[in-house]
Coordinates of C-alpha atoms in Angstrom, one line a residue:
M1 CA 29.8 17.8 21.4
S2 CA 27.9 17.2 24.6
L3 CA 25.9 14.1 25.3
A4 CA 22.7 16.2 25.6
F5 CA 23.3 17.7 22.2
A6 CA 23.9 14.3 20.7
L7 CA 20.8 12.8 22.2
L8 CA 18.7 15.8 21.1
S9 CA 20.1 15.4 17.5
V10 CA 19.2 11.7 17.5
F11 CA 15.7 12.4 18.8
L12 CA 15.2 15.1 16.1
V13 CA 16.4 12.8 13.3
L14 CA 14.1 10.0 14.5
F15 CA 11.2 12.4 14.9
F16 CA 11.6 13.9 11.4
F17 CA 12.2 10.7 9.5
W18 CA 9.9 8.2 11.4
L19 CA 7.3 10.0 13.6
F20 CA 6.8 13.2 11.6
P21 CA 5.2 11.3 8.6
L22 CA 2.7 9.7 10.9
F23 CA 1.1 13.1 11.5
F24 CA 0.1 13.1 7.8
R25 CA -2.4 10.2 8.0
G26 CA 0.3 7.5 8.1
I27 CA 0.7 4.5 10.4
P28 CA 3.8 2.9 11.9
W29 CA 5.5 0.4 9.7
Q30 CA 4.6 -3.2 10.4
P31 CA 6.0 -5.5 7.7
T32 CA 3.5 -7.9 6.1
D33 CA 4.9 -11.5 6.3
M34 CA 5.6 -13.2 3.0
R35 CA 2.8 -15.8 3.5
R36 CA 0.3 -12.9 3.6
V37 CA 2.0 -11.1 0.7
R38 CA 1.6 -14.1 -1.5
R39 CA -2.0 -14.7 -0.4
M40 CA -2.9 -11.0 -1.1
L41 CA -1.5 -11.4 -4.6
E42 CA -3.3 -14.7 -5.1
M43 CA -6.6 -13.2 -3.9
S44 CA -6.2 -10.2 -6.3
R45 CA -5.8 -12.6 -9.2
I46 CA -3.2 -10.3 -10.6
R47 CA -2.0 -11.2 -14.1
P48 CA 1.2 -10.5 -16.0
G49 CA 1.3 -6.9 -17.3
E50 CA -1.3 -5.6 -14.9
V51 CA -0.5 -2.6 -12.7
L52 CA -0.4 -2.9 -8.9
Y53 CA -0.2 0.0 -6.5
D54 CA 0.9 -0.7 -2.9
L55 CA -0.3 2.2 -0.7
G56 CA 2.2 2.5 2.1
C57 CA 4.7 0.1 0.5
G58 CA 7.1 -0.1 3.4
D59 CA 10.2 -2.0 2.3
G60 CA 8.7 -2.9 -1.1
R61 CA 8.2 -6.6 -0.5
I62 CA 4.7 -6.7 -2.1
L63 CA 6.1 -4.8 -5.1
L64 CA 9.0 -7.1 -5.6
C65 CA 6.9 -10.3 -5.2
A66 CA 4.2 -9.0 -7.6
A67 CA 6.8 -8.2 -10.3
R68 CA 9.0 -11.3 -9.8
E69 CA 6.3 -14.0 -9.3
Y70 CA 3.4 -12.6 -11.2
G71 CA 5.0 -10.5 -14.0
A72 CA 3.0 -7.4 -12.8
Y73 CA 4.1 -3.8 -13.0
A74 CA 4.2 -2.5 -9.4
I75 CA 4.2 1.0 -8.0
G76 CA 4.7 1.6 -4.3
V77 CA 3.8 4.9 -2.5
E78 CA 5.6 5.6 0.7
L79 CA 5.6 8.7 2.9
N80 CA 8.2 7.7 5.4
P81 CA 11.6 8.8 4.0
W82 CA 13.6 5.9 5.6
L83 CA 11.2 3.3 4.3
F84 CA 11.1 4.9 0.9
L85 CA 14.9 4.7 0.7
L86 CA 14.8 1.1 1.9
A87 CA 12.3 0.1 -0.8
W88 CA 14.1 2.1 -3.4
F89 CA 17.4 0.4 -2.7
R90 CA 15.7 -3.1 -2.6
V91 CA 14.2 -2.3 -6.1
L92 CA 17.6 -1.0 -7.3
F93 CA 19.4 -4.2 -6.5
S94 CA 16.5 -6.6 -7.4
G95 CA 17.0 -6.6 -11.1
L96 CA 13.4 -5.5 -11.4
R97 CA 13.8 -1.8 -12.0
S98 CA 11.9 -2.0 -15.3
K99 CA 8.8 -3.4 -13.6
V100 CA 8.9 -1.7 -10.1
R101 CA 8.8 1.9 -9.1
V102 CA 8.7 3.5 -5.7
V103 CA 7.2 7.0 -5.2
F104 CA 8.0 9.2 -2.3
G105 CA 4.7 10.9 -1.4
N106 CA 1.3 10.9 0.2
I107 CA -1.2 8.2 -1.0
F108 CA -3.8 10.9 -1.3
S109 CA -1.7 12.8 -3.8
V110 CA -0.9 10.0 -6.2
D111 CA -3.1 9.3 -9.3
L112 CA -4.4 5.7 -9.0
S113 CA -6.3 5.6 -12.3
R114 CA -3.9 3.1 -13.9
A115 CA -4.3 0.5 -11.1
D116 CA -5.7 -2.9 -11.8
V117 CA -4.9 -4.0 -8.2
I118 CA -4.4 -2.0 -5.0
T119 CA -2.9 -3.5 -1.9
L120 CA -2.9 -1.8 1.5
F121 CA -2.3 -2.3 5.2
L122 CA -3.6 0.9 6.7
F123 CA -5.7 1.8 9.7
E124 CA -9.5 1.7 9.2
H125 CA -9.8 5.5 9.5
V126 CA -7.3 5.8 6.6
N127 CA -9.2 3.3 4.5
E128 CA -12.4 5.4 5.2
A129 CA -10.6 8.6 4.1
L130 CA -9.5 6.8 0.9
K131 CA -13.0 5.8 -0.2
E132 CA -13.8 9.0 -2.1
K133 CA -10.4 8.9 -3.9
L134 CA -10.9 5.3 -4.9
L135 CA -14.4 6.1 -6.1
R136 CA -13.1 9.0 -8.2
E137 CA -10.0 7.4 -9.7
L138 CA -10.4 3.6 -10.0
R139 CA -12.1 1.8 -12.9
D140 CA -14.8 -0.8 -12.4
G141 CA -13.1 -4.2 -11.8
T142 CA -10.1 -2.8 -10.0
R143 CA -9.3 -5.2 -7.1
I144 CA -8.4 -3.9 -3.6
V145 CA -6.9 -6.2 -1.1
S146 CA -6.7 -4.9 2.5
Y147 CA -4.9 -6.6 5.4
I148 CA -6.7 -6.5 8.7
W149 CA -8.7 -3.3 8.3
T150 CA -12.0 -3.3 6.3
F151 CA -13.9 -0.6 4.4
R152 CA -17.1 0.0 6.4
G153 CA -20.2 -0.4 4.3
W154 CA -18.4 -2.4 1.5
T155 CA -19.0 -6.1 0.9
P156 CA -15.9 -8.0 0.4
K157 CA -15.9 -10.4 -2.6
E158 CA -13.6 -12.8 -0.7
V159 CA -12.3 -13.0 2.9
D160 CA -9.4 -15.0 4.3
R161 CA -10.4 -15.0 8.0
D162 CA -7.2 -16.9 9.0
L163 CA -4.9 -14.3 7.5
R164 CA -7.4 -11.4 7.9
L165 CA -7.4 -10.4 4.3
F166 CA -10.3 -8.7 2.5
L167 CA -10.8 -8.5 -1.3
Y168 CA -13.0 -5.7 -2.7
V169 CA -13.8 -5.1 -6.3
K170 CA -14.7 -1.6 -7.6
G171 CA -18.2 -1.7 -9.1
E172 CA -19.2 -4.8 -7.1
S173 CA -18.4 -4.3 -3.5
E174 CA -20.1 -1.0 -2.8
P175 CA -23.7 -0.6 -1.7
K176 CA -25.9 -0.4 -4.8
G177 CA -26.8 3.2 -5.7
S178 CA -24.5 4.7 -3.1
G179 CA -21.8 5.8 -5.5
A180 CA -19.2 4.5 -3.1
V181 CA -16.5 2.0 -4.1

């Protein structure tokens, strides 16, 4: 096998499994540090038995923390195949398989109607594109915690400026009469 063929093969594998998913509204993976993970869950006021969805779950750290430390059921959605597998294996070996599930797919295709809490670390344009879906599928009172990026036009119920976290509540954070989340 020639060096050129080997390099081309490596490039194609990296493109397909890391860059290709980004063309479908994704963002590059930037892991959220555990201090922020715990603060996001604290801000969400998640309780045992509630259902958390982490949109773009990466390595599954929010899912595992929510299940282990808060007794929540956690569902992660991940489009990047490598990250999906990483999260899946972390769940497999965590002892929390009955409380945590990882879905390989696009966040726009997953039914979020069971969610009590949504966590996300997505670009602002992705948050904007999610508004209609959240409006359609979430129940009033569902808590949404976003890291760094806001939802334009929504009023956060709580802000942690130091950690750049924003808590929104469906039915309370949207402009009155707008029909937006």
